[in-house]
Structure formats: C-alpha cells, structure tokens
Amino acid sequence: QDAPAYATGGGIFVSIPWVRSHPDDFGMMIHEMTHLIQAYPNSRSNPGWLVEGVADYIRWWRYEPEAPRTKITVNNKYTDAYRVTAYFLAYLTHKYDHGLVRTLDKAMKTRAYSDELFEKSTGKQLDVLWAEFVATQVK
C-alpha cells in the first residue's frame, strides 16, 4: 500500500515510514477516522470520489482550516476526489447549503445517494455547480 494510511475493517493502518517522516501529520488520522465514522455500507451507489472528498473536507475545512488550499485548474474535475472534491464541497457548503456534507453523508449511509442531491440542495445540477466553482478559482 502506497498510501500513508488507510482505514478498513474498523481499524486504521498507518505507514511507519510516513509517520517517521511526517510526525505532525495528525490530519491524516482525522481523514482515516472519518472513514471509520462514515462506515458506509458496501454500496456501488456511493462514488469513491465523494467518500474521499468528504473525508478530506473534514480534515482540511473542519480540522485544518488554516492549511494552504489546492489550486484548482480547468483540468480538474469534482471526481478527482480528496482535496479537489473537498474544496468543491467547502465552496458549495459556504455558498448554498451549510448542511450539504451532512446530507450527502446520510444519503451514503442509507444507500440513497444520487447526484440529484446536489440539485436538491442548491437548485443547480452538479456539472453546472462545478463550472461555477472553477470560474471562481481560475483567473
């Protein structure tokens, strides 16, 4: 496993070399603990990009809000996961619906997720929201 850590089966497994070279990376553990809390059922309707995006949203916007932000380019897509998706979720949460991440999390836990949830929360389709977000980032 090349990742610094991963969560599975109720546990978190951490790379010893990563911890030795990044001893202050507590945010990595926040990300992995989020996965344990998510505890989504094995459902193909839960997109991996969103699962990772929610975990990084918790890390980078709730736990480490002062951290530098990922530079978004026209080559990015909301499905890039991790920080890119997290940044998008933060934008949507701030601009449209402060409860959006909670809504998405609940839907994924109950096998009720669909892309239409974004439109229900914001009044706009997912691709339109992404284009709007990118326009605010790329200047």
PDB file of C-alpha atoms in Angstrom:
ATOM      1  CA  GLN A   1       0.000   0.000   0.000  1.00  0.00           C
ATOM      2  CA  ASP A   2       1.499   3.339  -1.107  1.00  0.00           C
ATOM      3  CA  ALA A   3      -0.884   5.476   0.945  1.00  0.00           C
ATOM      4  CA  PRO A   4       0.307   6.970   4.242  1.00  0.00           C
ATOM      5  CA  ALA A   5      -2.658   5.259   5.922  1.00  0.00           C
ATOM      6  CA  TYR A   6      -5.926   3.527   5.225  1.00  0.00           C
ATOM      7  CA  ALA A   7      -8.993   2.513   7.188  1.00  0.00           C
ATOM      8  CA  THR A   8     -10.613  -0.861   6.830  1.00  0.00           C
ATOM      9  CA  GLY A   9     -12.448  -3.355   8.957  1.00  0.00           C
ATOM     10  CA  GLY A  10     -12.829  -0.969  11.870  1.00  0.00           C
ATOM     11  CA  GLY A  11      -9.107  -0.201  12.080  1.00  0.00           C
ATOM     12  CA  ILE A  12      -6.596   2.302  10.782  1.00  0.00           C
ATOM     13  CA  PHE A  13      -3.335   1.088   9.318  1.00  0.00           C
ATOM     14  CA  VAL A  14      -0.505   3.617   9.139  1.00  0.00           C
ATOM     15  CA  SER A  15       2.769   3.534   7.221  1.00  0.00           C
ATOM     16  CA  ILE A  16       5.624   3.628   9.726  1.00  0.00           C
ATOM     17  CA  PRO A  17       7.989   5.370   7.251  1.00  0.00           C
ATOM     18  CA  TRP A  18       5.311   8.048   6.655  1.00  0.00           C
ATOM     19  CA  VAL A  19       4.857   8.730  10.360  1.00  0.00           C
ATOM     20  CA  ARG A  20       8.608   8.895  10.887  1.00  0.00           C
ATOM     21  CA  SER A  21       8.993  11.459   8.117  1.00  0.00           C
ATOM     22  CA  HIS A  22       5.745  13.344   8.937  1.00  0.00           C
ATOM     23  CA  PRO A  23       5.385  13.106  12.729  1.00  0.00           C
ATOM     24  CA  ASP A  24       2.990  16.068  12.919  1.00  0.00           C
ATOM     25  CA  ASP A  25       0.529  14.848  10.288  1.00  0.00           C
ATOM     26  CA  PHE A  26      -2.427  14.451  12.635  1.00  0.00           C
ATOM     27  CA  GLY A  27      -4.782  15.434   9.822  1.00  0.00           C
ATOM     28  CA  MET A  28      -4.025  12.134   8.116  1.00  0.00           C
ATOM     29  CA  MET A  29      -5.518  10.384  11.134  1.00  0.00           C
ATOM     30  CA  ILE A  30      -8.563  12.696  11.054  1.00  0.00           C
ATOM     31  CA  HIS A  31      -9.124  11.681   7.431  1.00  0.00           C
ATOM     32  CA  GLU A  32      -8.878   7.970   8.280  1.00  0.00           C
ATOM     33  CA  MET A  33     -11.025   8.285  11.419  1.00  0.00           C
ATOM     34  CA  THR A  34     -13.653   9.963   9.247  1.00  0.00           C
ATOM     35  CA  HIS A  35     -13.732   6.821   7.112  1.00  0.00           C
ATOM     36  CA  LEU A  36     -14.399   4.732  10.228  1.00  0.00           C
ATOM     37  CA  ILE A  37     -17.234   7.067  11.220  1.00  0.00           C
ATOM     38  CA  GLN A  38     -18.625   7.049   7.685  1.00  0.00           C
ATOM     39  CA  ALA A  39     -18.985   3.249   7.857  1.00  0.00           C
ATOM     40  CA  TYR A  40     -20.862   3.275   4.566  1.00  0.00           C
ATOM     41  CA  PRO A  41     -22.481   0.029   3.515  1.00  0.00           C
ATOM     42  CA  ASN A  42     -20.792  -1.693   0.624  1.00  0.00           C
ATOM     43  CA  SER A  43     -22.785   0.162  -1.969  1.00  0.00           C
ATOM     44  CA  ARG A  44     -21.919   0.799  -5.590  1.00  0.00           C
ATOM     45  CA  SER A  45     -24.107   3.893  -5.453  1.00  0.00           C
ATOM     46  CA  ASN A  46     -21.563   5.667  -3.221  1.00  0.00           C
ATOM     47  CA  PRO A  47     -18.949   7.192  -5.510  1.00  0.00           C
ATOM     48  CA  GLY A  48     -15.377   6.841  -4.274  1.00  0.00           C
ATOM     49  CA  TRP A  49     -14.572  10.439  -5.216  1.00  0.00           C
ATOM     50  CA  LEU A  50     -17.258  11.660  -2.810  1.00  0.00           C
ATOM     51  CA  VAL A  51     -16.294   9.280   0.009  1.00  0.00           C
ATOM     52  CA  GLU A  52     -12.697  10.565  -0.145  1.00  0.00           C
ATOM     53  CA  GLY A  53     -13.854  14.141  -0.700  1.00  0.00           C
ATOM     54  CA  VAL A  54     -15.970  14.108   2.456  1.00  0.00           C
ATOM     55  CA  ALA A  55     -13.061  12.703   4.493  1.00  0.00           C
ATOM     56  CA  ASP A  56     -10.741  15.402   3.156  1.00  0.00           C
ATOM     57  CA  TYR A  57     -13.409  18.068   3.716  1.00  0.00           C
ATOM     58  CA  ILE A  58     -13.474  17.077   7.391  1.00  0.00           C
ATOM     59  CA  ARG A  59      -9.695  17.178   7.508  1.00  0.00           C
ATOM     60  CA  TRP A  60      -8.954  20.353   5.524  1.00  0.00           C
ATOM     61  CA  TRP A  61     -12.002  22.510   6.265  1.00  0.00           C
ATOM     62  CA  ARG A  62     -13.037  21.402   9.746  1.00  0.00           C
ATOM     63  CA  TYR A  63      -9.794  20.200  11.397  1.00  0.00           C
ATOM     64  CA  GLU A  64      -7.090  22.145   9.493  1.00  0.00           C
ATOM     65  CA  PRO A  65      -8.908  25.160   8.051  1.00  0.00           C
ATOM     66  CA  GLU A  66      -5.737  27.254   8.006  1.00  0.00           C
ATOM     67  CA  ALA A  67      -3.927  24.834   5.665  1.00  0.00           C
ATOM     68  CA  PRO A  68      -2.983  26.016   2.158  1.00  0.00           C
ATOM     69  CA  ARG A  69      -5.645  25.339  -0.459  1.00  0.00           C
ATOM     70  CA  THR A  70      -5.299  23.176  -3.537  1.00  0.00           C
ATOM     71  CA  LYS A  71      -5.015  25.179  -6.738  1.00  0.00           C
ATOM     72  CA  ILE A  72      -7.972  24.324  -8.939  1.00  0.00           C
ATOM     73  CA  THR A  73      -7.411  24.374 -12.697  1.00  0.00           C
ATOM     74  CA  VAL A  74      -9.620  23.835 -15.719  1.00  0.00           C
ATOM     75  CA  ASN A  75      -8.103  20.342 -15.908  1.00  0.00           C
ATOM     76  CA  ASN A  76      -9.573  19.349 -12.547  1.00  0.00           C
ATOM     77  CA  LYS A  77     -12.933  17.650 -12.113  1.00  0.00           C
ATOM     78  CA  TYR A  78     -15.029  17.216  -8.985  1.00  0.00           C
ATOM     79  CA  THR A  79     -14.453  13.470  -9.364  1.00  0.00           C
ATOM     80  CA  ASP A  80     -10.719  13.962  -8.697  1.00  0.00           C
ATOM     81  CA  ALA A  81     -11.521  13.150  -5.048  1.00  0.00           C
ATOM     82  CA  TYR A  82      -9.555  14.114  -1.944  1.00  0.00           C
ATOM     83  CA  ARG A  83      -8.628  17.823  -1.725  1.00  0.00           C
ATOM     84  CA  VAL A  84     -10.191  18.805  -5.053  1.00  0.00           C
ATOM     85  CA  THR A  85     -13.578  17.368  -4.109  1.00  0.00           C
ATOM     86  CA  ALA A  86     -13.185  18.694  -0.562  1.00  0.00           C
ATOM     87  CA  TYR A  87     -12.571  22.218  -1.854  1.00  0.00           C
ATOM     88  CA  PHE A  88     -15.664  21.919  -4.048  1.00  0.00           C
ATOM     89  CA  LEU A  89     -17.740  20.718  -1.092  1.00  0.00           C
ATOM     90  CA  ALA A  90     -16.458  23.618   1.011  1.00  0.00           C
ATOM     91  CA  TYR A  91     -17.493  26.075  -1.701  1.00  0.00           C
ATOM     92  CA  LEU A  92     -20.966  24.545  -2.007  1.00  0.00           C
ATOM     93  CA  THR A  93     -21.399  24.388   1.757  1.00  0.00           C
ATOM     94  CA  HIS A  94     -20.443  28.038   2.145  1.00  0.00           C
ATOM     95  CA  LYS A  95     -22.431  29.365  -0.800  1.00  0.00           C
ATOM     96  CA  TYR A  96     -25.551  27.186  -0.855  1.00  0.00           C
ATOM     97  CA  ASP A  97     -26.179  24.774   1.992  1.00  0.00           C
ATOM     98  CA  HIS A  98     -24.315  24.551   5.290  1.00  0.00           C
ATOM     99  CA  GLY A  99     -25.777  21.072   5.815  1.00  0.00           C
ATOM    100  CA  LEU A 100     -24.778  19.675   2.425  1.00  0.00           C
ATOM    101  CA  VAL A 101     -21.987  17.379   3.645  1.00  0.00           C
ATOM    102  CA  ARG A 102     -24.257  16.040   6.380  1.00  0.00           C
ATOM    103  CA  THR A 103     -26.989  15.407   3.780  1.00  0.00           C
ATOM    104  CA  LEU A 104     -24.581  13.594   1.471  1.00  0.00           C
ATOM    105  CA  ASP A 105     -23.168  11.536   4.354  1.00  0.00           C
ATOM    106  CA  LYS A 106     -26.627  10.458   5.498  1.00  0.00           C
ATOM    107  CA  ALA A 107     -27.623   9.516   1.957  1.00  0.00           C
ATOM    108  CA  MET A 108     -24.495   7.394   1.505  1.00  0.00           C
ATOM    109  CA  LYS A 109     -25.110   5.656   4.838  1.00  0.00           C
ATOM    110  CA  THR A 110     -28.653   4.735   3.798  1.00  0.00           C
ATOM    111  CA  ARG A 111     -27.877   3.778   0.179  1.00  0.00           C
ATOM    112  CA  ALA A 112     -29.873   6.797  -1.012  1.00  0.00           C
ATOM    113  CA  TYR A 113     -27.089   8.783  -2.694  1.00  0.00           C
ATOM    114  CA  SER A 114     -27.565  10.189  -6.164  1.00  0.00           C
ATOM    115  CA  ASP A 115     -26.059  13.167  -7.965  1.00  0.00           C
ATOM    116  CA  GLU A 116     -29.510  14.758  -7.821  1.00  0.00           C
ATOM    117  CA  LEU A 117     -28.911  15.532  -4.141  1.00  0.00           C
ATOM    118  CA  PHE A 118     -26.674  18.387  -5.245  1.00  0.00           C
ATOM    119  CA  GLU A 119     -29.500  19.892  -7.281  1.00  0.00           C
ATOM    120  CA  LYS A 120     -31.980  19.432  -4.441  1.00  0.00           C
ATOM    121  CA  SER A 121     -29.636  21.303  -2.089  1.00  0.00           C
ATOM    122  CA  THR A 122     -28.529  24.063  -4.450  1.00  0.00           C
ATOM    123  CA  GLY A 123     -31.061  24.298  -7.265  1.00  0.00           C
ATOM    124  CA  LYS A 124     -28.309  23.564  -9.800  1.00  0.00           C
ATOM    125  CA  GLN A 125     -27.005  20.433 -11.467  1.00  0.00           C
ATOM    126  CA  LEU A 126     -23.646  19.051 -10.395  1.00  0.00           C
ATOM    127  CA  ASP A 127     -21.801  19.899 -13.628  1.00  0.00           C
ATOM    128  CA  VAL A 128     -23.171  23.456 -13.554  1.00  0.00           C
ATOM    129  CA  LEU A 129     -22.006  23.844  -9.946  1.00  0.00           C
ATOM    130  CA  TRP A 130     -18.549  22.581 -10.860  1.00  0.00           C
ATOM    131  CA  ALA A 131     -18.256  25.045 -13.762  1.00  0.00           C
ATOM    132  CA  GLU A 132     -19.321  27.852 -11.430  1.00  0.00           C
ATOM    133  CA  PHE A 133     -16.763  26.799  -8.820  1.00  0.00           C
ATOM    134  CA  VAL A 134     -13.922  26.530 -11.347  1.00  0.00           C
ATOM    135  CA  ALA A 135     -14.789  30.003 -12.672  1.00  0.00           C
ATOM    136  CA  THR A 136     -14.239  31.406  -9.169  1.00  0.00           C
ATOM    137  CA  GLN A 137     -10.837  29.701  -8.929  1.00  0.00           C
ATOM    138  CA  VAL A 138      -9.261  30.081 -12.356  1.00  0.00           C
ATOM    139  CA  LYS A 139      -8.487  33.666 -13.221  1.00  0.00           C
TER     140      LYS A 139
END
